[in-house]
Amino acid sequence: MCYVKCARYIGFSLVWAAVFCIVANALLYFPNGETKYATEDHLSRFVWYFAGIVGGGLLMLLPACVFIGMEEEDCCGCCGYENYGKGCSMLFSVLAALIGIVGSGYCVIVASLGLAEGPKCSDANGVWNYTFASTEGQYLLDTSMWSNCYEPQHIVEWHVTLFSILLAFSAIEFILCLVQVINGVLGGTCGYCGSRQQQYNC
């Protein structure tokens, strides 16, 4: 039972983390609440990778739903073995967790690259480019450099904050899915259903 409860807690946590990733990624398309920068292709290229919407968002809802629905599953049969239904469902949750690891890992990588490269912005000459691309992420530690971006206003703060949120929550998702892999293996190999009630014996 403890394995299933743990999986359900992980599932609910993943739902909230996925919502934050989707919202953060969506906000990246609207600096200062304006749509013109998206239509004029003046956004960071990593915004268009949909890391938060797909990787850390929609793709995470699959394992989350699997984990949340586990306690409601009938555990009285699996692959012809009547006593191992819940054990099989726990092992199936491992596959779902691996999908979550792929999605969250993708979001972590894209968010990290987005932070390292910095935003696409207009410089003093009105030229749109990646002003901080050559700094190898050092601009994150030197806020005096942020004034080199003239448009959109406060784009560096916007970019850094939202990509940091993506990085943080996708990292949490990655860890939670990794925990579920361990939890699912233990629950699948040690747990079994001896009757129509959930029992776990090691």
Tab-separated table of C-alpha atoms in Angstrom:
chain	number	residue	atom	x	y	z
A	1	MET	CA	0.000	0.000	0.000
A	2	CYS	CA	2.801	2.419	0.829
A	3	TYR	CA	4.206	2.068	-2.680
A	4	VAL	CA	0.878	3.025	-4.245
A	5	LYS	CA	0.367	5.978	-1.897
A	6	CYS	CA	3.842	7.225	-2.729
A	7	ALA	CA	3.071	6.965	-6.456
A	8	ARG	CA	-0.162	8.932	-6.017
A	9	TYR	CA	1.623	11.715	-4.114
A	10	ILE	CA	4.203	11.870	-6.890
A	11	GLY	CA	1.407	12.020	-9.471
A	12	PHE	CA	-0.314	14.985	-7.834
A	13	SER	CA	3.028	16.777	-7.475
A	14	LEU	CA	3.757	16.235	-11.159
A	15	VAL	CA	0.424	17.794	-12.136
A	16	TRP	CA	1.252	21.026	-10.291
A	17	ALA	CA	4.809	21.097	-11.664
A	18	ALA	CA	3.481	20.550	-15.193
A	19	VAL	CA	1.035	23.452	-14.804
A	20	PHE	CA	3.854	25.780	-13.720
A	21	CYS	CA	5.995	24.684	-16.690
A	22	ILE	CA	3.177	25.263	-19.170
A	23	VAL	CA	2.385	28.712	-17.773
A	24	ALA	CA	6.057	29.760	-17.659
A	25	ASN	CA	6.637	28.642	-21.242
A	26	ALA	CA	3.478	30.389	-22.439
A	27	LEU	CA	4.504	33.668	-20.783
A	28	LEU	CA	7.829	33.587	-22.625
A	29	TYR	CA	5.911	34.302	-25.831
A	30	PHE	CA	4.593	37.617	-24.489
A	31	PRO	CA	7.355	39.896	-23.132
A	32	ASN	CA	5.692	42.850	-21.390
A	33	GLY	CA	2.363	41.266	-22.299
A	34	GLU	CA	2.838	42.086	-26.000
A	35	THR	CA	2.435	39.749	-28.956
A	36	LYS	CA	4.445	41.712	-31.528
A	37	TYR	CA	7.781	40.216	-30.503
A	38	ALA	CA	6.504	36.729	-31.281
A	39	THR	CA	5.005	37.709	-34.622
A	40	GLU	CA	8.187	39.572	-35.598
A	41	ASP	CA	10.426	36.629	-34.590
A	42	HIS	CA	12.177	38.565	-31.852
A	43	LEU	CA	12.036	35.814	-29.241
A	44	SER	CA	14.780	33.487	-28.107
A	45	ARG	CA	14.982	30.423	-30.333
A	46	PHE	CA	14.704	28.192	-27.269
A	47	VAL	CA	11.222	29.545	-26.604
A	48	TRP	CA	10.083	27.811	-29.794
A	49	TYR	CA	11.289	24.408	-28.605
A	50	PHE	CA	8.113	24.110	-26.460
A	51	ALA	CA	10.144	22.570	-23.647
A	52	GLY	CA	7.788	23.708	-20.911
A	53	ILE	CA	4.555	23.158	-22.824
A	54	VAL	CA	5.420	19.707	-24.192
A	55	GLY	CA	8.419	18.302	-22.298
A	56	GLY	CA	7.751	19.573	-18.794
A	57	GLY	CA	4.018	20.039	-19.319
A	58	LEU	CA	1.790	17.854	-21.488
A	59	LEU	CA	4.194	14.921	-21.562
A	60	MET	CA	4.279	14.893	-17.759
A	61	LEU	CA	0.509	14.524	-17.513
A	62	LEU	CA	0.704	10.949	-18.843
A	63	PRO	CA	2.791	9.551	-15.965
A	64	ALA	CA	0.935	11.782	-13.524
A	65	CYS	CA	-2.422	10.273	-14.537
A	66	VAL	CA	-0.976	6.757	-14.363
A	67	PHE	CA	0.358	7.342	-10.852
A	68	ILE	CA	-2.816	9.024	-9.574
A	69	GLY	CA	-5.087	6.308	-10.958
A	70	MET	CA	-3.136	3.376	-9.578
A	71	GLU	CA	-5.096	2.973	-6.329
A	72	GLU	CA	-8.323	2.720	-8.289
A	73	GLU	CA	-7.101	-0.131	-10.453
A	74	ASP	CA	-8.294	-3.664	-9.898
A	75	CYS	CA	-5.349	-5.678	-8.633
A	76	CYS	CA	-6.783	-9.157	-9.095
A	77	GLY	CA	-5.170	-10.207	-12.321
A	78	CYS	CA	-2.332	-9.474	-14.673
A	79	CYS	CA	-0.968	-11.469	-17.614
A	80	GLY	CA	-2.810	-14.572	-16.432
A	81	TYR	CA	-1.464	-14.393	-12.882
A	82	GLU	CA	-4.283	-13.628	-10.502
A	83	ASN	CA	-2.096	-12.683	-7.532
A	84	TYR	CA	0.144	-10.159	-9.227
A	85	GLY	CA	-2.196	-7.516	-10.639
A	86	LYS	CA	-0.977	-4.625	-8.461
A	87	GLY	CA	2.642	-5.706	-8.853
A	88	CYS	CA	2.248	-5.541	-12.627
A	89	SER	CA	0.641	-2.090	-12.429
A	90	MET	CA	3.566	-0.877	-10.311
A	91	LEU	CA	6.020	-2.141	-12.919
A	92	PHE	CA	3.937	-0.475	-15.645
A	93	SER	CA	4.275	2.790	-13.710
A	94	VAL	CA	8.040	2.475	-14.202
A	95	LEU	CA	7.526	2.775	-17.973
A	96	ALA	CA	5.368	5.850	-17.420
A	97	ALA	CA	8.043	7.312	-15.155
A	98	LEU	CA	10.660	6.788	-17.858
A	99	ILE	CA	8.500	8.826	-20.248
A	100	GLY	CA	8.412	11.525	-17.576
A	101	ILE	CA	12.185	11.405	-17.251
A	102	VAL	CA	12.563	11.955	-20.993
A	103	GLY	CA	10.129	14.887	-20.999
A	104	SER	CA	11.529	16.599	-17.923
A	105	GLY	CA	15.102	15.943	-19.039
A	106	TYR	CA	14.358	17.635	-22.357
A	107	CYS	CA	12.939	20.646	-20.513
A	108	VAL	CA	15.990	20.834	-18.217
A	109	ILE	CA	18.363	20.842	-21.193
A	110	VAL	CA	16.447	23.468	-23.175
A	111	ALA	CA	15.964	25.726	-20.142
A	112	SER	CA	19.670	25.486	-19.308
A	113	LEU	CA	20.653	26.371	-22.872
A	114	GLY	CA	18.162	29.228	-22.905
A	115	LEU	CA	19.626	30.665	-19.718
A	116	ALA	CA	23.183	30.271	-20.975
A	117	GLU	CA	22.522	32.003	-24.297
A	118	GLY	CA	20.317	34.769	-22.935
A	119	PRO	CA	17.436	36.607	-24.600
A	120	LYS	CA	17.199	37.939	-28.124
A	121	CYS	CA	16.991	41.701	-27.842
A	122	SER	CA	17.684	44.997	-29.559
A	123	ASP	CA	21.005	46.683	-28.760
A	124	ALA	CA	21.919	50.385	-28.787
A	125	ASN	CA	22.125	50.320	-32.590
A	126	GLY	CA	18.682	48.806	-32.965
A	127	VAL	CA	20.107	45.470	-34.105
A	128	TRP	CA	18.359	42.342	-32.861
A	129	ASN	CA	20.748	39.639	-31.716
A	130	TYR	CA	21.766	37.421	-28.807
A	131	THR	CA	23.704	40.053	-26.889
A	132	PHE	CA	24.940	37.687	-24.174
A	133	ALA	CA	25.613	34.585	-26.274
A	134	SER	CA	29.376	35.079	-26.084
A	135	THR	CA	29.421	35.551	-22.307
A	136	GLU	CA	28.876	31.819	-21.635
A	137	GLY	CA	26.246	32.639	-19.044
A	138	GLN	CA	28.353	35.158	-17.139
A	139	TYR	CA	25.696	37.813	-17.686
A	140	LEU	CA	23.610	35.977	-15.086
A	141	LEU	CA	26.110	37.033	-12.415
A	142	ASP	CA	26.739	40.555	-13.714
A	143	THR	CA	23.454	42.449	-13.775
A	144	SER	CA	25.207	45.601	-14.982
A	145	MET	CA	25.376	43.961	-18.421
A	146	TRP	CA	21.601	43.707	-18.629
A	147	SER	CA	21.305	47.337	-19.683
A	148	ASN	CA	22.817	46.343	-23.048
A	149	CYS	CA	19.357	45.120	-24.013
A	150	TYR	CA	17.169	48.062	-24.984
A	151	GLU	CA	14.065	46.319	-26.279
A	152	PRO	CA	11.869	44.731	-25.080
A	153	GLN	CA	12.099	46.534	-21.761
A	154	HIS	CA	13.139	44.296	-18.862
A	155	ILE	CA	13.517	41.382	-21.277
A	156	VAL	CA	16.516	39.999	-19.402
A	157	GLU	CA	14.606	39.814	-16.118
A	158	TRP	CA	11.658	38.265	-17.942
A	159	HIS	CA	13.843	35.734	-19.738
A	160	VAL	CA	15.927	34.733	-16.724
A	161	THR	CA	12.977	34.435	-14.354
A	162	LEU	CA	10.810	32.272	-16.607
A	163	PHE	CA	13.603	30.022	-17.841
A	164	SER	CA	14.727	29.591	-14.224
A	165	ILE	CA	11.194	28.518	-13.311
A	166	LEU	CA	11.254	26.023	-16.171
A	167	LEU	CA	14.620	24.703	-15.060
A	168	ALA	CA	13.593	24.394	-11.398
A	169	PHE	CA	10.253	22.659	-11.941
A	170	SER	CA	11.506	20.345	-14.675
A	171	ALA	CA	14.378	19.339	-12.387
A	172	ILE	CA	11.813	18.564	-9.680
A	173	GLU	CA	9.826	16.508	-12.205
A	174	PHE	CA	12.966	14.612	-13.192
A	175	ILE	CA	13.732	13.767	-9.560
A	176	LEU	CA	10.136	12.729	-8.836
A	177	CYS	CA	10.037	10.435	-11.863
A	178	LEU	CA	13.371	8.938	-10.852
A	179	VAL	CA	11.966	8.282	-7.378
A	180	GLN	CA	8.944	6.594	-8.967
A	181	VAL	CA	11.210	4.326	-10.998
A	182	ILE	CA	12.732	3.089	-7.752
A	183	ASN	CA	9.341	2.987	-6.020
A	184	GLY	CA	7.774	1.121	-8.938
A	185	VAL	CA	10.527	-1.480	-9.102
A	186	LEU	CA	10.315	-2.109	-5.356
A	187	GLY	CA	6.532	-2.177	-5.389
A	188	GLY	CA	6.423	-4.418	-8.450
A	189	THR	CA	8.958	-6.951	-7.242
A	190	CYS	CA	8.086	-6.988	-3.530
A	191	GLY	CA	4.361	-6.353	-3.638
A	192	TYR	CA	1.565	-8.657	-4.662
A	193	CYS	CA	-2.178	-8.911	-4.262
A	194	GLY	CA	-3.108	-12.042	-2.399
A	195	SER	CA	-6.850	-11.390	-2.558
A	196	ARG	CA	-9.179	-8.637	-3.761
A	197	GLN	CA	-7.614	-6.316	-1.181
A	198	GLN	CA	-4.250	-4.571	-1.664
A	199	GLN	CA	-1.439	-6.284	0.259
A	200	TYR	CA	2.292	-5.866	0.021
A	201	ASN	CA	4.743	-8.395	1.376
A	202	CYS	CA	8.492	-8.563	1.009
